[in-house]
Coordinates of N, CA, C and O in Angstrom, one line a residue:
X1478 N -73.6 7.1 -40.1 CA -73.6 6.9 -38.7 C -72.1 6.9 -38.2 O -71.2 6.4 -38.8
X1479 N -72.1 7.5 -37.1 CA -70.9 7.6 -36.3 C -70.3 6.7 -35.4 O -70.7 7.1 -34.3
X1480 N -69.3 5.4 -35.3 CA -69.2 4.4 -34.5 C -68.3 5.3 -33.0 O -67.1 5.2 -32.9
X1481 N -68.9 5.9 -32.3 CA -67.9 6.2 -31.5 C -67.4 5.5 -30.6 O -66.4 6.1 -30.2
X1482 N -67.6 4.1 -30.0 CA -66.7 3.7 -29.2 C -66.2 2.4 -30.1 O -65.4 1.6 -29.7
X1483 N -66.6 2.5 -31.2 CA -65.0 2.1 -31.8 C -63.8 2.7 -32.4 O -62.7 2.2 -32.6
X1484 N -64.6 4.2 -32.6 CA -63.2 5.3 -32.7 C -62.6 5.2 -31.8 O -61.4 4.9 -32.1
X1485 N -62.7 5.4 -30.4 CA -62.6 5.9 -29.3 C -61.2 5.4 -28.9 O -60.2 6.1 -28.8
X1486 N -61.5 3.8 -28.7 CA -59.7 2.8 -28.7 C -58.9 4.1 -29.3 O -58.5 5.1 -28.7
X1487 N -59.0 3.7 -30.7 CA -57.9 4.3 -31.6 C -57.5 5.8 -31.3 O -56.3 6.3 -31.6
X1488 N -58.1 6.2 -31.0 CA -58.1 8.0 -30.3 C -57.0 7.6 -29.0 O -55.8 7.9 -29.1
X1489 N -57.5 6.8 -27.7 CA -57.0 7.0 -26.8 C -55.0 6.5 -26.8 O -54.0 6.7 -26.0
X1490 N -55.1 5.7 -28.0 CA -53.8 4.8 -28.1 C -53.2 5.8 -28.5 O -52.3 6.3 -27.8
X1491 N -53.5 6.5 -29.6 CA -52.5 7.6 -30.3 C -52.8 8.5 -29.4 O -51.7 9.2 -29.4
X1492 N -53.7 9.1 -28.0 CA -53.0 10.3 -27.5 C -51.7 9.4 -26.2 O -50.7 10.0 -25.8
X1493 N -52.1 8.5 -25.9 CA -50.6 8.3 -25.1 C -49.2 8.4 -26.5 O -48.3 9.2 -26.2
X1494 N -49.2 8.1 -27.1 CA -48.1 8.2 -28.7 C -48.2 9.8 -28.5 O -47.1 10.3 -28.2
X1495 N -49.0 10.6 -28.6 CA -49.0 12.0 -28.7 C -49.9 12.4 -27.7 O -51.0 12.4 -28.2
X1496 N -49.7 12.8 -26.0 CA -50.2 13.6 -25.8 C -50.5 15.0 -25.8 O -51.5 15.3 -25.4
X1497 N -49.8 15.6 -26.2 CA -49.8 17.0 -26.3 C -50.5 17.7 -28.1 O -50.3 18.8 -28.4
X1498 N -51.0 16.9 -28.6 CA -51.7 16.9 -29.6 C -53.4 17.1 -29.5 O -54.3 16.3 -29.6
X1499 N -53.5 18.2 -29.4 CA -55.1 18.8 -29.6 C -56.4 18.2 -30.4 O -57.6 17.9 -30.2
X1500 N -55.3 18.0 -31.4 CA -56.5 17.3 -32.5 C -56.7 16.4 -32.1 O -57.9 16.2 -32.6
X1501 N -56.4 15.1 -31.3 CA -56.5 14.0 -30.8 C -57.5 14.3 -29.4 O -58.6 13.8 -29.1
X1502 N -56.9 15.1 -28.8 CA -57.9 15.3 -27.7 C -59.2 15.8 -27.7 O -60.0 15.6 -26.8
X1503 N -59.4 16.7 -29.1 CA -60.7 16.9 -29.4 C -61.4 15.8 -29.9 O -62.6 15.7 -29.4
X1504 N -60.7 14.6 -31.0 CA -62.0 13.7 -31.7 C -61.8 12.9 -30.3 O -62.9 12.8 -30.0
X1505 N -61.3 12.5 -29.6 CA -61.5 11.7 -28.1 C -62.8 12.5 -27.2 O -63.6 11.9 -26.6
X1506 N -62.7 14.0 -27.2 CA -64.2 14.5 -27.2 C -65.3 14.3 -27.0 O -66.2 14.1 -26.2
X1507 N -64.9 14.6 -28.8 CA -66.4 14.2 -29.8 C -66.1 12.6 -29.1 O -67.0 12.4 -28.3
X1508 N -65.5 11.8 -29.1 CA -66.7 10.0 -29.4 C -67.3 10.6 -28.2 O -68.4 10.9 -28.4
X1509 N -66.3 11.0 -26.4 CA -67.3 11.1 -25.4 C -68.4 11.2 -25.8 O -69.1 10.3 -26.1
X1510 N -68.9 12.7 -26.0 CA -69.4 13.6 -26.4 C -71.1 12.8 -27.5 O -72.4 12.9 -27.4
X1511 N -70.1 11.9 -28.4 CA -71.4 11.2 -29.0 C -71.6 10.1 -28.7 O -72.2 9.4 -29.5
X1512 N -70.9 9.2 -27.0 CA -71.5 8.4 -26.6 C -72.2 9.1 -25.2 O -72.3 8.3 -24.3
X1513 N -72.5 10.2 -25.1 CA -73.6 10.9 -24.2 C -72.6 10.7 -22.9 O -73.2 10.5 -21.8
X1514 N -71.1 10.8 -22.8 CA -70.6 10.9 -21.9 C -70.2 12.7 -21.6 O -69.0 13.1 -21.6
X1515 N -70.8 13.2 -21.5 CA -70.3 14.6 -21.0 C -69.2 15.5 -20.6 O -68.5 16.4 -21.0
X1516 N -69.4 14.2 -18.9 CA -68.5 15.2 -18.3 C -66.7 14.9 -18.8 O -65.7 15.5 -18.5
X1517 N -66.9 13.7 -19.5 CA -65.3 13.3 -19.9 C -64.9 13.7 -21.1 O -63.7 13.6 -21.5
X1518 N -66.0 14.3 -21.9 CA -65.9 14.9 -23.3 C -65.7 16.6 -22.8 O -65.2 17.3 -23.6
X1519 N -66.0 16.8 -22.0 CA -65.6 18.4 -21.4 C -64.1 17.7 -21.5 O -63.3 17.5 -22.4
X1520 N -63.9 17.4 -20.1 CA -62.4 17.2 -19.7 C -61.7 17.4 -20.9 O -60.8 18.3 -20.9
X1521 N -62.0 16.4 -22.1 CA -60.7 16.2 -23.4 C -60.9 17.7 -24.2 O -60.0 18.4 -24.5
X1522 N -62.1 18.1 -24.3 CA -62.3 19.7 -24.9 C -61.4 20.9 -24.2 O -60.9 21.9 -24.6
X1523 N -61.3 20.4 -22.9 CA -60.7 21.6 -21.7 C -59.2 21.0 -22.4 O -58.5 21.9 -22.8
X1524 N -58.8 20.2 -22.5 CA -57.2 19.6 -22.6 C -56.8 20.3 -23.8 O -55.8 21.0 -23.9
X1525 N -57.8 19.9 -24.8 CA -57.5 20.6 -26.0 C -57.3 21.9 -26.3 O -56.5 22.4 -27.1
X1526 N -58.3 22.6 -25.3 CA -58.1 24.1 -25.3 C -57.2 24.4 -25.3 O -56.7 25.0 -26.2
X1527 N -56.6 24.1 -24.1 CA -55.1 24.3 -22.9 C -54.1 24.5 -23.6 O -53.3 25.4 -23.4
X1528 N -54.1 23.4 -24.5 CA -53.0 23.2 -25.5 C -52.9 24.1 -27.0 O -51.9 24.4 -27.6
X1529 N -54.3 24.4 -27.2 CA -54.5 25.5 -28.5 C -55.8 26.1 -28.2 O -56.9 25.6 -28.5
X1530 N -55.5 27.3 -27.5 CA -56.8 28.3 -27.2 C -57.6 28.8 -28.7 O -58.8 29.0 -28.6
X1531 N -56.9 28.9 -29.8 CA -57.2 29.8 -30.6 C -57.6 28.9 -31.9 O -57.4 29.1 -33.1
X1532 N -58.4 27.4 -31.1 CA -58.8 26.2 -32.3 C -60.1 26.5 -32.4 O -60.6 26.3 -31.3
X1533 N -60.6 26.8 -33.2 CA -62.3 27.6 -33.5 C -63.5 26.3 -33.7 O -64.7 26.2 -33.6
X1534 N -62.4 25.3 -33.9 CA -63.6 23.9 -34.3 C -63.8 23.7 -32.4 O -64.9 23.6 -32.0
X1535 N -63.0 23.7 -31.7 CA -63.2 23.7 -30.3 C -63.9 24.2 -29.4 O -64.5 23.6 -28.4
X1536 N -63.9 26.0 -29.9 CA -64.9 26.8 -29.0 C -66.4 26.2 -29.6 O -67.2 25.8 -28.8
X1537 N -66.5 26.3 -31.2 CA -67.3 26.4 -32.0 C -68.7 24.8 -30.8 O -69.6 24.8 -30.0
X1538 N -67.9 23.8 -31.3 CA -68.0 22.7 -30.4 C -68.7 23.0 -29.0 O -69.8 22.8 -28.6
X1539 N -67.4 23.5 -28.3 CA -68.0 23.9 -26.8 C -69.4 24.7 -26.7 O -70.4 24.5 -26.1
X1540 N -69.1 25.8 -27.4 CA -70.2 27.0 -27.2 C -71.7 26.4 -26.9 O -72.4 26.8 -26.0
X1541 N -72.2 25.5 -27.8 CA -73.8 25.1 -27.5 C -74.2 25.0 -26.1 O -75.0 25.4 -25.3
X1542 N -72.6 23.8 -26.2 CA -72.7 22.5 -24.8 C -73.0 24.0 -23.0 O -73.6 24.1 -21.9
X1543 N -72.0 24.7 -23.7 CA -71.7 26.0 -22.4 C -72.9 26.9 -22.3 O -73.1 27.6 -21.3
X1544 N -74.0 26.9 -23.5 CA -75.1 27.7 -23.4 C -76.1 27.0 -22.5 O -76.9 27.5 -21.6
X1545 N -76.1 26.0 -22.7 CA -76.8 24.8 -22.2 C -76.8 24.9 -20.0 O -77.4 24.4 -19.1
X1546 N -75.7 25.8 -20.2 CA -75.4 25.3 -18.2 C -75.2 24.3 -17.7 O -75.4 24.1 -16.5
X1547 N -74.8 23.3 -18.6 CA -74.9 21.9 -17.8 C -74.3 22.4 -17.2 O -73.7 23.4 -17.5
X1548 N -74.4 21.6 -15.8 CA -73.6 21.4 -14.4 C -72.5 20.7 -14.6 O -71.5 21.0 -14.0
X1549 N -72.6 19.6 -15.6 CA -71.3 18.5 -15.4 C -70.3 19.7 -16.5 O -69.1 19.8 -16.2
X1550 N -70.7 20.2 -17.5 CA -69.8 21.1 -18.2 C -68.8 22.0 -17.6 O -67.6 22.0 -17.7
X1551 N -69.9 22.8 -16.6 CA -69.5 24.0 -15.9 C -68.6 23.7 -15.1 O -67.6 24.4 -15.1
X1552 N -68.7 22.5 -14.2 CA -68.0 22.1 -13.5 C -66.5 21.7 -13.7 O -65.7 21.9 -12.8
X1553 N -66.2 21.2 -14.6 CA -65.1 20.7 -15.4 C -64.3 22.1 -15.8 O -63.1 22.0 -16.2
X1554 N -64.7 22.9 -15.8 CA -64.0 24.3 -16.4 C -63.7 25.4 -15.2 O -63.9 26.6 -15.3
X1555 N -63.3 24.7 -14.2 CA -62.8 26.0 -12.3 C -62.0 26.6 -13.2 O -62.1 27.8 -13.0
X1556 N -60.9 26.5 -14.4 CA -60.2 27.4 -14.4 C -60.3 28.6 -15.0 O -60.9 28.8 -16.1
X1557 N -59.8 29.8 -14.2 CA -61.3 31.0 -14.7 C -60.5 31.9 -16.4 O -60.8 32.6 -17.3
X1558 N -59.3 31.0 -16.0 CA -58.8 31.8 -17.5 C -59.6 31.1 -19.0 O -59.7 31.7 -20.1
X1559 N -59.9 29.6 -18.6 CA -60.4 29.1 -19.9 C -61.7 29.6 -19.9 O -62.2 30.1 -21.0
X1560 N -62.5 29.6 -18.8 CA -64.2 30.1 -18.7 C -64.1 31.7 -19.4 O -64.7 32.0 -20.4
X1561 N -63.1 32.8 -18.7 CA -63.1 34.0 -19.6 C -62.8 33.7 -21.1 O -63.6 34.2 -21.9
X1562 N -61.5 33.0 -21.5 CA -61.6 32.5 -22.9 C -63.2 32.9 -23.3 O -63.8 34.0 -23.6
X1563 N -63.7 31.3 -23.2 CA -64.4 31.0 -23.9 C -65.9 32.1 -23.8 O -66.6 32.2 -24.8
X1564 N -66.2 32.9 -22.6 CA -67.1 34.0 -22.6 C -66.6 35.2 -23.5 O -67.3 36.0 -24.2
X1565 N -65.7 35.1 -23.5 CA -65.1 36.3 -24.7 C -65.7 35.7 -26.2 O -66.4 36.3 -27.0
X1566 N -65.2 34.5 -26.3 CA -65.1 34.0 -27.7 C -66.8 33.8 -28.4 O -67.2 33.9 -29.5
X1567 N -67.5 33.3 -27.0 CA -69.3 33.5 -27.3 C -69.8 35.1 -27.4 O -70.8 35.4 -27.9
X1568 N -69.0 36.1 -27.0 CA -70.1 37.0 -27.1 C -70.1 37.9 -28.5 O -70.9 38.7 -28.8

């Protein structure tokens, strides 16, 4: 079992120490992500992107969530260069 909001602390401390660190912005994500927070687990996935388009555990990640249409997903992603990204990288 996965304790995500006690990962979560530990994630958020190390990305002020490193923001610009991807891999941190993804497992900050994932806890969203597996405490059924969505739209703030998009947000850290879009950050991560931003910072390394070409991280495959990322798309791999996103792709379900993006098939799915959530609204709170979709929403989180106006920027149309990351949405083409990631339509390229699904088809």
């Amino acid at each position: 079992m996965r304790d995500y909001p006690l990962a979560l602390p530990a994630f958020l401390r190390a990305n002020k120490l490193m923001p610009n660190d991807y891999r941190i912005l993804y497992n900050i994500g994932l806890c969203y992500s597996g405490m059924d927070e969505e739209t703030e687990a998009a947000r850290k996935f879009r950050a991560a992107l931003k910072i390394n388009p070409e991280e495959s555990d990322i798309v791999k990640t996103l792709a379900p969530k993006l098939i799915d249409f959530s609204a709170a997903y979709w929403a989180t992603f106006p920027d149309p260069e990351i949405t083409t990204f990631l339509s390229l990288k699904l088809s």
